[in-house]
Coordinates of C-alpha atoms and ligand atoms in Angstrom, one line a residue:
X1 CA 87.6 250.1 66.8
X2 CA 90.2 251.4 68.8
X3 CA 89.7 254.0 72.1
X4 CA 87.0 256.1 70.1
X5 CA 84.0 254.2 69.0
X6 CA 83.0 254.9 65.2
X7 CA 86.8 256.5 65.0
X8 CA 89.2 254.2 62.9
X9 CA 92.5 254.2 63.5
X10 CA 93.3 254.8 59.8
X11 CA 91.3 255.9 56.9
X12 CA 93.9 254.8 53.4
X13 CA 92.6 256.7 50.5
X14 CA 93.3 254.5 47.2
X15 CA 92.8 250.6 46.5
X16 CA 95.6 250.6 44.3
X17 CA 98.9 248.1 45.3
X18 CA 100.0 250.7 47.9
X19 CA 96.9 251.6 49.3
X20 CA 96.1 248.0 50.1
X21 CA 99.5 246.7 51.1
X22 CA 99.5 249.5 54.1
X23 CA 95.7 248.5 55.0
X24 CA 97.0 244.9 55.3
X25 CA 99.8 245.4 57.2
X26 CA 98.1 247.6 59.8
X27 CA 95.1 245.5 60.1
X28 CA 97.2 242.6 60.5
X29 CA 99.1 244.9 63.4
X30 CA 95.8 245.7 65.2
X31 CA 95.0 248.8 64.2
X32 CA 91.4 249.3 63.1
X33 CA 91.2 250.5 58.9
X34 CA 89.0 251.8 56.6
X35 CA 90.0 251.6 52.6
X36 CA 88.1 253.7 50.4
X37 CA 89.1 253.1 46.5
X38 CA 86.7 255.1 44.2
X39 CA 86.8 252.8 41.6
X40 CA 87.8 249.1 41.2
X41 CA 90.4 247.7 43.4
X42 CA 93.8 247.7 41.3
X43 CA 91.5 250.1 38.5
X44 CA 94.3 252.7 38.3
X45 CA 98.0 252.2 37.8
X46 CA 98.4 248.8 39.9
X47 CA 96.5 246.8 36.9
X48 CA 98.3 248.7 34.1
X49 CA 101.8 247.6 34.8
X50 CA 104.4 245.6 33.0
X51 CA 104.1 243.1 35.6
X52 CA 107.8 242.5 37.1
X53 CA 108.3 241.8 40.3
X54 CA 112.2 243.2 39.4
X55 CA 115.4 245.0 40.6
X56 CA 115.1 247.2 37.6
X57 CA 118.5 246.6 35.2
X58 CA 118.2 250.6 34.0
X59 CA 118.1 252.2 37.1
X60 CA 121.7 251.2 37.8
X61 CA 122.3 253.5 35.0
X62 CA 120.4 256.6 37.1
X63 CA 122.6 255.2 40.4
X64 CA 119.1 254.5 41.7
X65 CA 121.6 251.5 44.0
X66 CA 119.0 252.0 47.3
X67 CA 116.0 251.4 45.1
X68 CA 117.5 248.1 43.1
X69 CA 119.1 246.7 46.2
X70 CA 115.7 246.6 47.5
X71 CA 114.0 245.8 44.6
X72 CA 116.3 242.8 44.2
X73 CA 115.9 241.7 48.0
X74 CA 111.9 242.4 47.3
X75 CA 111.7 239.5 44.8
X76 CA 112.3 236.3 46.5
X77 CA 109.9 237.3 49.7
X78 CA 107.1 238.6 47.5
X79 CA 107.6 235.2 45.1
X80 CA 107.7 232.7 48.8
X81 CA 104.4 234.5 49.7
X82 CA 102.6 234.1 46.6
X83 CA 104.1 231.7 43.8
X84 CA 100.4 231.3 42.7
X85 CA 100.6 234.4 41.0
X86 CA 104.8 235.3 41.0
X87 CA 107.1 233.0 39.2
X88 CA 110.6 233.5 38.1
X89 CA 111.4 234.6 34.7
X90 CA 114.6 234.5 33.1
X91 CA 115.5 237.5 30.5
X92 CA 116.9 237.8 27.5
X93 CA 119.3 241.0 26.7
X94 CA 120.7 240.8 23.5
X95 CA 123.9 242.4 22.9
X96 CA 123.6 245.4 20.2
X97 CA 126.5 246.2 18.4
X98 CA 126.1 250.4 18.3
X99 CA 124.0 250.4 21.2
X100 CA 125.4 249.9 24.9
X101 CA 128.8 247.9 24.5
X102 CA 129.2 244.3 26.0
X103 CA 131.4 245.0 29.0
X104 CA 128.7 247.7 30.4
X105 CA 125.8 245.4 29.9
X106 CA 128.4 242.6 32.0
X107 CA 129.3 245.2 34.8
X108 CA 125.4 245.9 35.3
X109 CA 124.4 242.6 35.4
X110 CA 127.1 241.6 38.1
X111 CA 125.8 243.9 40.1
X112 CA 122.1 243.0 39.6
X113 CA 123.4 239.4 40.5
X114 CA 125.5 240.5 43.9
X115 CA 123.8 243.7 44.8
X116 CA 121.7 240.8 47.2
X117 CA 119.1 238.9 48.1
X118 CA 119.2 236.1 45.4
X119 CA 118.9 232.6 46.8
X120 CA 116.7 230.7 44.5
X121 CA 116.6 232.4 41.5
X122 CA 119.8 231.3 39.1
X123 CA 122.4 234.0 37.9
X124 CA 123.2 235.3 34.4
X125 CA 124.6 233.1 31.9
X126 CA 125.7 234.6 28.0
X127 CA 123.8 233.0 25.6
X128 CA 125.3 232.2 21.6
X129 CA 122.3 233.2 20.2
X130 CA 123.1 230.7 17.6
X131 CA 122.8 227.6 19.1
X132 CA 120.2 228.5 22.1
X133 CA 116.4 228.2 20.8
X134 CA 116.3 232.1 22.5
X135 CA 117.7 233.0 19.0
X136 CA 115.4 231.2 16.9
X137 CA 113.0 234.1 16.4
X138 CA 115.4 236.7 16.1
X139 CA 117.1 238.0 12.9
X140 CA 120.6 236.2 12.9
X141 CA 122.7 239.3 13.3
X142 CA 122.0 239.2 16.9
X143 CA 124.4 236.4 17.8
X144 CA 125.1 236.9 21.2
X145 CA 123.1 238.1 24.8
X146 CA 122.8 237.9 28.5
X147 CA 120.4 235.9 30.3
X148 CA 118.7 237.1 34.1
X149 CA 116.6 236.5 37.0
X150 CA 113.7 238.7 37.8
X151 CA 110.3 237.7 38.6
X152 CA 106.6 237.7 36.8
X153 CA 103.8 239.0 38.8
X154 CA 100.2 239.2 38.1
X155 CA 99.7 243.0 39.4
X156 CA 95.9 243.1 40.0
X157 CA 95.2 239.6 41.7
X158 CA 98.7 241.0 43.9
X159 CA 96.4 244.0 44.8
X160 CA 93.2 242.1 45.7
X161 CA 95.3 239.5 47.7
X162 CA 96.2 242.3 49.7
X163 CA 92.9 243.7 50.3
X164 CA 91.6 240.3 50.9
X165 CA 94.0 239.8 53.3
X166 CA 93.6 243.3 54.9
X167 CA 89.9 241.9 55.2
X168 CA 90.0 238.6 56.6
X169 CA 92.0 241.0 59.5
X170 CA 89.6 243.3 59.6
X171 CA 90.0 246.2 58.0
X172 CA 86.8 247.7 55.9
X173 CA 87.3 247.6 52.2
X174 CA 84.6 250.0 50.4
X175 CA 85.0 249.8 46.8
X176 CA 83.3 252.7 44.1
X177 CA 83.5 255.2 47.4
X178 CA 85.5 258.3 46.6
X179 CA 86.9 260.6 49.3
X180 CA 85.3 263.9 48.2
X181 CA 86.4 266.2 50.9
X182 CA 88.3 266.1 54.4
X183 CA 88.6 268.3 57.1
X184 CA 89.9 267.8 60.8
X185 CA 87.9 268.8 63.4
X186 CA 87.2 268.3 66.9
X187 CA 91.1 265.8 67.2
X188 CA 89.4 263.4 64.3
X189 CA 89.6 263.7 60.7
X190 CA 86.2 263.8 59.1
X191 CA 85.8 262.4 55.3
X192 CA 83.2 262.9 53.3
X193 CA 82.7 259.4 51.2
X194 CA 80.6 259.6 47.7
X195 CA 79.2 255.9 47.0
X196 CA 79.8 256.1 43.3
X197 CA 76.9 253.8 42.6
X198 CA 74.3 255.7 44.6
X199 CA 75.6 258.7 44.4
X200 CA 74.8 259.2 48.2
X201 CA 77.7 260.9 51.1
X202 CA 78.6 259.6 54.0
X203 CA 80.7 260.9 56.9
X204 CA 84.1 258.3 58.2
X205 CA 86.1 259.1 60.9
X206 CA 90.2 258.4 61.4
X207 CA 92.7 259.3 63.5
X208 CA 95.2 259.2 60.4
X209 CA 95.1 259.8 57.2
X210 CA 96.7 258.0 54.5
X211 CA 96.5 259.4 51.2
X212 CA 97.9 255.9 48.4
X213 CA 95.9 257.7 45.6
X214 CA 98.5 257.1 43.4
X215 CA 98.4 259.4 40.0
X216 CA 95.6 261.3 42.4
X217 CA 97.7 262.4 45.3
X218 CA 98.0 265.9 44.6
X219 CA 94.4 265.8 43.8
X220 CA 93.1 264.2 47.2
X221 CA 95.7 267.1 48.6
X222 CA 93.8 269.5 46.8
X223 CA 90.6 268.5 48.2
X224 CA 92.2 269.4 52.0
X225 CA 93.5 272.5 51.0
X226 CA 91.2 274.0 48.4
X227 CA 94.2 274.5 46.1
X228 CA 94.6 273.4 42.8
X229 CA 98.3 274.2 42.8
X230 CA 99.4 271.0 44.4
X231 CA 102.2 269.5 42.6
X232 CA 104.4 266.6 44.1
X233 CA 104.2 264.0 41.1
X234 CA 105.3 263.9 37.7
X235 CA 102.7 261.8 35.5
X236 CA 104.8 259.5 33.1
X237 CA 102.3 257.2 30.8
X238 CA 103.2 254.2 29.8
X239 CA 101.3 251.8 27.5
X240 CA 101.6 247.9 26.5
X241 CA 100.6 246.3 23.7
X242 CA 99.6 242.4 23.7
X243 CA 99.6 240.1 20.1
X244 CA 99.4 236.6 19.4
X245 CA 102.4 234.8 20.3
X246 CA 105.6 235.6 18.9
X247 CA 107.7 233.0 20.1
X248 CA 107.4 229.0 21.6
X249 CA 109.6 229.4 24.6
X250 CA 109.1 230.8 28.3
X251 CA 111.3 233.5 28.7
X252 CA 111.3 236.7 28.2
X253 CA 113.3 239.9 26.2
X254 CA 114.5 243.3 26.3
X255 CA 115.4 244.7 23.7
X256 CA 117.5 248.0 24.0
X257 CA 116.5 250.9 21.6
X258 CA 118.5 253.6 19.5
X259 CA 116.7 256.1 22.2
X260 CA 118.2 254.8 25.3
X261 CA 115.2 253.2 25.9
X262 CA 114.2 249.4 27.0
X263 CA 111.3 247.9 25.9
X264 CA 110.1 243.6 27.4
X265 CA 108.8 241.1 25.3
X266 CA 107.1 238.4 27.8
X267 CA 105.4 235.5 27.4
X268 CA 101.3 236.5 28.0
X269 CA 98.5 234.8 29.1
X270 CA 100.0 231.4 27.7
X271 CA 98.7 232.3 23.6
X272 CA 100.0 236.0 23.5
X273 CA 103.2 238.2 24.1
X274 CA 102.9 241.7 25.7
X275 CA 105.0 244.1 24.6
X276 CA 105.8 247.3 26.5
X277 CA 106.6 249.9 27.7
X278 CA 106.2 253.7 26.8
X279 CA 107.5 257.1 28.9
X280 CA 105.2 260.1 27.8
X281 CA 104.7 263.2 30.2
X282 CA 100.9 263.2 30.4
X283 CA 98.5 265.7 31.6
X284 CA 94.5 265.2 32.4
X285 CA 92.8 262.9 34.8
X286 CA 95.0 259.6 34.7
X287 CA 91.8 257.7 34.3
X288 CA 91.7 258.8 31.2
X289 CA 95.1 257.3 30.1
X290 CA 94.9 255.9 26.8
X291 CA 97.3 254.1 24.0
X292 CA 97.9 256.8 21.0
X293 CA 99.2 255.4 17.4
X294 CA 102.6 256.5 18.0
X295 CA 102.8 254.8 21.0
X296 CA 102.0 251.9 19.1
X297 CA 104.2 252.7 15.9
X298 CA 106.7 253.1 18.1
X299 CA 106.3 249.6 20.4
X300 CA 105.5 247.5 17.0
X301 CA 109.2 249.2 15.7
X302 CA 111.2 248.3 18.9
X303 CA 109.8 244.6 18.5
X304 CA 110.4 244.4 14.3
X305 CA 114.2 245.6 14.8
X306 CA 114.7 242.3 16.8
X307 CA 112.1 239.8 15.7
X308 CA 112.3 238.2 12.1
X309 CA 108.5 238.4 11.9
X310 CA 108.0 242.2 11.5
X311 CA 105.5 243.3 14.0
X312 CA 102.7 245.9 13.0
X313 CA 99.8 247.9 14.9
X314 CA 97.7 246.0 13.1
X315 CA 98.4 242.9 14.7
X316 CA 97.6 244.2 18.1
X317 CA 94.8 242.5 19.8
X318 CA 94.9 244.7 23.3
X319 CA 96.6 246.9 24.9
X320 CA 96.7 249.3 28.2
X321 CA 97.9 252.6 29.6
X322 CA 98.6 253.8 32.6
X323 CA 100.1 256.4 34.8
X324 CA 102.7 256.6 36.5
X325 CA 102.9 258.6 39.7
X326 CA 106.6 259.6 40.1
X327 CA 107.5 261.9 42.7
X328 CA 108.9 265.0 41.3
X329 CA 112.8 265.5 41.2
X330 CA 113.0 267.8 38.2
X331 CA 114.4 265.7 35.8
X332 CA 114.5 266.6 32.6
X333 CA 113.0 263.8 30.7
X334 CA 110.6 261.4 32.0
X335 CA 112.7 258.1 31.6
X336 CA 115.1 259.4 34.0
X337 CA 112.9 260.6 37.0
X338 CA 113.3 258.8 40.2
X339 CA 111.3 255.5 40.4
X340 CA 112.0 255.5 44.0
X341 CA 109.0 255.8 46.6
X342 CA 108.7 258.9 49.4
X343 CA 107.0 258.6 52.2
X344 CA 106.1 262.4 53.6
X345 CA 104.1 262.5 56.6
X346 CA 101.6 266.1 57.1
X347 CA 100.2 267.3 60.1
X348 CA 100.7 265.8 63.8
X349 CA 98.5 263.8 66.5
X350 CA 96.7 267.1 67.4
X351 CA 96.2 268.6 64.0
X352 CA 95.8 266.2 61.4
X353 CA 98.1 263.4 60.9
X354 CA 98.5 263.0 57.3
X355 CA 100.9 260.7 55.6
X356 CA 101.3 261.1 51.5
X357 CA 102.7 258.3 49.2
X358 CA 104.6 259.4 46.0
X359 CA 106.2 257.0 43.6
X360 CA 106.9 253.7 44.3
X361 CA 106.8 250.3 42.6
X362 CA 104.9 247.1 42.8
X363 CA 108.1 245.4 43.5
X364 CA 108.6 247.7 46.6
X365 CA 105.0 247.8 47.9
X366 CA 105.8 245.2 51.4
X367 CA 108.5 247.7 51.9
X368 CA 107.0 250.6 51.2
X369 CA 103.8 249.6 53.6
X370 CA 106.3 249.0 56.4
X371 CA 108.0 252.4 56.1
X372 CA 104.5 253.4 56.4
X373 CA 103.2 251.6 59.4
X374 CA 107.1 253.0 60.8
X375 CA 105.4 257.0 60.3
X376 CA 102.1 256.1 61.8
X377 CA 103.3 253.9 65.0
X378 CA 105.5 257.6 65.6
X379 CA 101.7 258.8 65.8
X380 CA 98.7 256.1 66.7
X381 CA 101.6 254.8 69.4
X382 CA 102.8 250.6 68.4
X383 CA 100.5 247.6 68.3
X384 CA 102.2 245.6 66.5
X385 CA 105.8 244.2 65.0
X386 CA 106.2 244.2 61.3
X387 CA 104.7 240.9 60.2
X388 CA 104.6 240.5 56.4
X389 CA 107.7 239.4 55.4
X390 CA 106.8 235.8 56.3
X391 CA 103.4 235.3 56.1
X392 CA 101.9 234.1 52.7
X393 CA 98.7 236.1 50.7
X394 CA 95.9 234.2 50.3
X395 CA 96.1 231.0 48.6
X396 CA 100.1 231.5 48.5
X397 CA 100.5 228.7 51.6
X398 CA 102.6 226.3 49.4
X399 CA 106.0 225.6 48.6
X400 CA 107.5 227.9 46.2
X401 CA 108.5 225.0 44.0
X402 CA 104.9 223.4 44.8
X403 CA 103.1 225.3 41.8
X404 CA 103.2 222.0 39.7
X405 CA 102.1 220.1 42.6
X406 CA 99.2 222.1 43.1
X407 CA 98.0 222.1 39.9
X408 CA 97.9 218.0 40.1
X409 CA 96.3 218.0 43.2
X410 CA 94.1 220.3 41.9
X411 CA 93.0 217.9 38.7
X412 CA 93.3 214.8 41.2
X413 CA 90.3 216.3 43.2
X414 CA 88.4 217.4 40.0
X415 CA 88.8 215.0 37.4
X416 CA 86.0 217.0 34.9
X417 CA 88.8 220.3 35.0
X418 CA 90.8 220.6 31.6
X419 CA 94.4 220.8 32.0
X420 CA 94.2 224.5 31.3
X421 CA 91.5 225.1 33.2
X422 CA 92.8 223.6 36.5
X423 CA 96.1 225.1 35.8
X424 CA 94.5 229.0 35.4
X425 CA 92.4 228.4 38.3
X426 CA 95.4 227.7 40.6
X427 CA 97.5 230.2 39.0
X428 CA 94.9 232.7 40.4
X429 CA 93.6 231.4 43.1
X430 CA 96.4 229.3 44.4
X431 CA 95.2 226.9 47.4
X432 CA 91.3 228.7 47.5
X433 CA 90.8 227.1 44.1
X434 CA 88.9 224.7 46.2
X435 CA 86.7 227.2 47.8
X436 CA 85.2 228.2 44.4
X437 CA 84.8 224.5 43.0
X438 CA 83.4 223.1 46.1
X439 CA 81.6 219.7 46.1
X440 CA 81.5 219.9 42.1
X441 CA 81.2 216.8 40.4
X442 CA 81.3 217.8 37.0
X443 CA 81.8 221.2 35.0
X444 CA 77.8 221.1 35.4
X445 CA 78.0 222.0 39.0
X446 CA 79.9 224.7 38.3
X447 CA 76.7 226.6 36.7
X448 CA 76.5 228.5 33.4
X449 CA 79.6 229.2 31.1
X450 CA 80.2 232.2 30.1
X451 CA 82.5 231.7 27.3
X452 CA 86.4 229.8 27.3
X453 CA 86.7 228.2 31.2
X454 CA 85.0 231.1 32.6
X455 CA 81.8 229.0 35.1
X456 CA 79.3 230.8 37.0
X457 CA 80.6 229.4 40.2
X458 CA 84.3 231.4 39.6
X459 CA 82.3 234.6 39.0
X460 CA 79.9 234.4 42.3
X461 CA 83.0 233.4 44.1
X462 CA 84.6 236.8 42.8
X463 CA 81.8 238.8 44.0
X464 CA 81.3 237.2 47.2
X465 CA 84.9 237.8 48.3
X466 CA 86.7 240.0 46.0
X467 CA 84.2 242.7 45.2
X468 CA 83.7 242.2 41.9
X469 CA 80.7 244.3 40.7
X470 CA 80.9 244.4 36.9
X471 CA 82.3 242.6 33.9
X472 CA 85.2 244.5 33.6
X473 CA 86.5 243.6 37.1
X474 CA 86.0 240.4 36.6
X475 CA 87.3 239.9 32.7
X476 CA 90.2 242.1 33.2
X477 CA 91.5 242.2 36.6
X478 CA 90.3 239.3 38.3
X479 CA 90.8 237.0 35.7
X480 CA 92.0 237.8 32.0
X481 CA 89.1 236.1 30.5
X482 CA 88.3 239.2 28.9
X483 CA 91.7 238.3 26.5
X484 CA 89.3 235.1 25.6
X485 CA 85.4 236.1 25.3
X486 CA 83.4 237.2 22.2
X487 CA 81.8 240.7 22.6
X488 CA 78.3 238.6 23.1
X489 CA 80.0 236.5 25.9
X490 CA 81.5 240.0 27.7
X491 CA 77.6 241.5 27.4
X492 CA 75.9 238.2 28.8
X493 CA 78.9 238.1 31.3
X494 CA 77.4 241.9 32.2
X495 CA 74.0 241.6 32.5
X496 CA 74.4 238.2 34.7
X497 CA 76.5 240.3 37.4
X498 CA 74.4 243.2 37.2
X499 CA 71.0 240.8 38.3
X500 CA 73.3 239.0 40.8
X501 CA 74.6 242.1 42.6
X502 CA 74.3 242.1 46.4
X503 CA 72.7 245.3 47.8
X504 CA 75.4 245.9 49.7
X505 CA 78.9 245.2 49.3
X506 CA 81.3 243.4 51.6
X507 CA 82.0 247.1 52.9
Ligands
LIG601 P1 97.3 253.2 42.0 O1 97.4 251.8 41.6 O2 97.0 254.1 40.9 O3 96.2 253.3 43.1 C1 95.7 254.5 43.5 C2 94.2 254.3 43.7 O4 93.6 255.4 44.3 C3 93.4 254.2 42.4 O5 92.9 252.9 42.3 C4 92.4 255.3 42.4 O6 91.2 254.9 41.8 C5 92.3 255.6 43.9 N1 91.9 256.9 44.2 C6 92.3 258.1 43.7 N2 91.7 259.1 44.3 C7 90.8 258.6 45.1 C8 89.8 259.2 46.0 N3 89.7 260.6 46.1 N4 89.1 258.4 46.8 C9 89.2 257.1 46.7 N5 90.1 256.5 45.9 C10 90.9 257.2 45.1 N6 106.3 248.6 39.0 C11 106.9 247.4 39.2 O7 107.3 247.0 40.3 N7 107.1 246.5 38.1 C12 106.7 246.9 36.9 O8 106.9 246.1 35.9 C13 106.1 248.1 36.7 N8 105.8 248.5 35.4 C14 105.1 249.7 35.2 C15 104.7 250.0 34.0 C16 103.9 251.1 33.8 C17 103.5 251.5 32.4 C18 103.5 251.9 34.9 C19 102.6 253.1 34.7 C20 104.0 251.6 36.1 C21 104.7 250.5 36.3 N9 105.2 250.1 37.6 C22 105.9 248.9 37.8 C23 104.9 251.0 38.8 C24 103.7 250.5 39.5 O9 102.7 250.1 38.7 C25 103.1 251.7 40.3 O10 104.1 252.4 41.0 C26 102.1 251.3 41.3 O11 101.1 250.5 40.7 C27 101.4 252.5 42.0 O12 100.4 252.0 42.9 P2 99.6 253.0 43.7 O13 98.8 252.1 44.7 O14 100.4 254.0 44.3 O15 98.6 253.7 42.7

């Protein structure tokens, strides 16, 4: 602890991608950091997106240049620093006669390949829909499209990467602990902390505030100023929808609609292809978020007027909401508000230092933690330079290339792994893959299964050092092996966690 013992440094309100991004990057520059996420890590909108590590195509269209240029720069660091869970993906954009003409759909994706920062990843090519096996599962009057670079990521295991990270530098992470009330007194912020398990308070103590609640940030303002009139975000829900597998190859579409809109068809989870997304205005408690039918109508519609296969609501075998927190410029409808991030910082050294993260992308979070750390070095004074842009998340020390070779090495040292199996566990866990299979001999050592690949060795693992506390976390953000258990499997999967749980936490 710095200067003031039982004082951190900074006290980051929110476990989502933003919240843990800054805790990492300040830990890892010396300052001493308490996280306090009332939920799950990645629970709110960081585990509920479409998953793109991307420069975003449509915002050329809102001249959003500042936000795609570094979007676009974004996806080749965050992809060197952790190819166990990023990956390119290349995108196909078939060309709708009616809907945005040829040349226009050419002049964007120049840009998107020039704006900067592509190295690795390959530039567009057109496609004769025709010949290339792209067009295969598409109804034959789509004869033509454009094929780009973006990158996949896998947003939740990004998020916990980030806090494990933040971790193994120090920083507190306290998990189902909701900031309930703040107030600065005596040069120190005091919050009060509500374990949500125990239901008891505590008292923490920063120097700086910062407020990463994400769809909550007026909220967590609120709970300063006693006002429920706070209102710097516009919430925009989106929701996906995930079927069986709609197509054989390993790229991905989008598919323009007769409302302006875009909606992605990506590969899933190897058996499955997600389909999103939705822009709704939504009111209530984001945690509440959920897919309607229309939403669904709507998705299954945007898929059928490409795909020969028609796709229906009833085929749907999950799906997920989420909120987006956008900050507020008055646009008129949601699709157009700004997707960019602001950083506004409250208060001063003497009373309160506060800063307040609106917006903001998973693509952008490095960038967005940096212009962070910036605000608070102006008050906690500098400890250290920024560090991240080199320095790989957990288990993301090998080549970006390497994947493949991982996955061999991986089978090589544990003959007993399925191809699958070895190949989801490095996908997750990258190079710690070994920590959580050990000195196993045989898929015996690796204790009970739960159901699919899912061994009670990878779910002690995820509650020894990723906080994992109930099935949930562990079947759908941890892992997806929620996509791939029977409702028996998902309870026994329960009660084993529940009669395993540590007193305490890592917190
Ligand atoms: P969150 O992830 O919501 O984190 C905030 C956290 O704060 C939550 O976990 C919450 O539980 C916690 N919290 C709130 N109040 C308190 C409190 N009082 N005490 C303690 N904790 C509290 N971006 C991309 O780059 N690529 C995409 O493909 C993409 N697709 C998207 C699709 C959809 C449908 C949506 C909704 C967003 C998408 N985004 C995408 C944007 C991206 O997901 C979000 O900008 C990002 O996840 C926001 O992260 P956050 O950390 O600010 O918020």
């Amino acid at each position: 602890m710095a200067d003031n013992p039982g004082v951190y440094d900074i006290l980051v309100i929110g476990g989502g991608i933003n919240g843990c991004g800054i805790a990492r990057d300040a830990a890892g520059r010396g300052y001493s950091v308490l996280l306090a996420e009332m939920n799950d890590l990645a629970s709110g909108t960081s585990s509920g997106s479409t998953k793109l590590v991307h420069g975003g195509l449509r915002y050329l269209e809102h001249f959003e240049f500042r936000l795609v240029r570094e979007s676009l720069r974004e996806r080749e660091v965050l992809w060197s620093n952790a190819p166990h869970i990023i990956w390119p993906l290349r995108f196909v954009l078939p060309y709708h006669k009616g809907l945005r003409p040829a040349w226009l759909l050419r002049l964007g994706l120049f840009l998107y390949d020039h704006l900067g920062g592509r190295e690795l990843l390959p530039p567009t090519r057109t496609l004769d829909l025709r010949r290339d096996a792209a067009g295969q599962p598409l109804k034959p009057l789509y004869a033509k499209a454009f094929e780009y670079s973006d990158c996949w990521v896998d947003d939740a295991r990004l998020v916990v990467l980030n806090a494990l990270d933040a971790a193994d530098r120090g920083a507190v992470i306290a998990t189902r602990t909701e900031v309930v009330g703040m107030r600065f007194a005596a040069g120190v912020w005091e919050a009060r902390l509500s374990d949500k398990r125990s239901r008891n308070t505590r008292t923490a103590r920063a120097r700086h505030i910062v407020n990463a609640a994400g769809p909550w940030v007026d909220r967590v303002l609120s709970c300063i100023s006693g006002s429920n009139a706070v209102k710097n975000v516009r919430l925009v829900k989106g929701s996906h929808i995930v079927v069986r597998k709609l197509f054989q190859h390993d790229r991905c579409y989008i598919f323009q609609n007769a409302d302006g809109r875009i909606v992605f068809a990506i590969p899933y989870e190897g058996d499955y292809t997600l389909i999103g997304t939705t822009d709704e205005d939504f009111r209530g408690d984001p945690g509440d978020a959920q897919i309607s039918y229309a939403e669904k109508a709507y998705l299954a519609a945007a898929a059928s007027e490409y795909f020969v296969r028609p796709v229906s609501p009833d085929d749907i075998v999950w799906s997920y909401s989420a909120v987006r927190p956008l900050y507020d410029d008055d646009a008129s409808k949601a699709q157009e508000a700004t997707r960019d991030y602001v950083l506004k910082q409250a208060g001063a050294p003497g009373n309160g230092a506060l800063l307040n993260v609106f917006g903001g992308k998973i693509t952008t979070y490095r960038r967005l933690a940096e212009g962070a750390l910036e605000e608070i070095e102006g008050i906690l004074g500098r400890r250290g330079k920024p560090w991240t842009k080199d320095t790989p998340l957990p288990g993301g020390d090998f080549p970006v290339d390497g994947f493949d070779e991982l996955v061999r090495d991986l089978a090589r040292g544990f003959p007993f792994l399925a191809p699958g199996h070895a190949r989801r566990l490095a996908h997750l866990y990258g190079t710690l893959a070994r920590q959580i299979l050990g000195s196993a001999e045989s898929l015996a050592d690796l204790g009970r299964c739960f159901g699919s690949d899912l061994y009670e060795a990878e779910v002690r693992y995820l509650m020894a050092r990723e906080w994992a506390m109930s099935a949930e976390d562990v079947l759908w953000r941890r892992t997806k092996c929620g996509l791939k258990l029977a409702a028996q499997e998902i309870g026994a999967t329960e009660a084993y966690i529940a009669a395993n749980k540590r007193g305490d936490d890592r917190s």
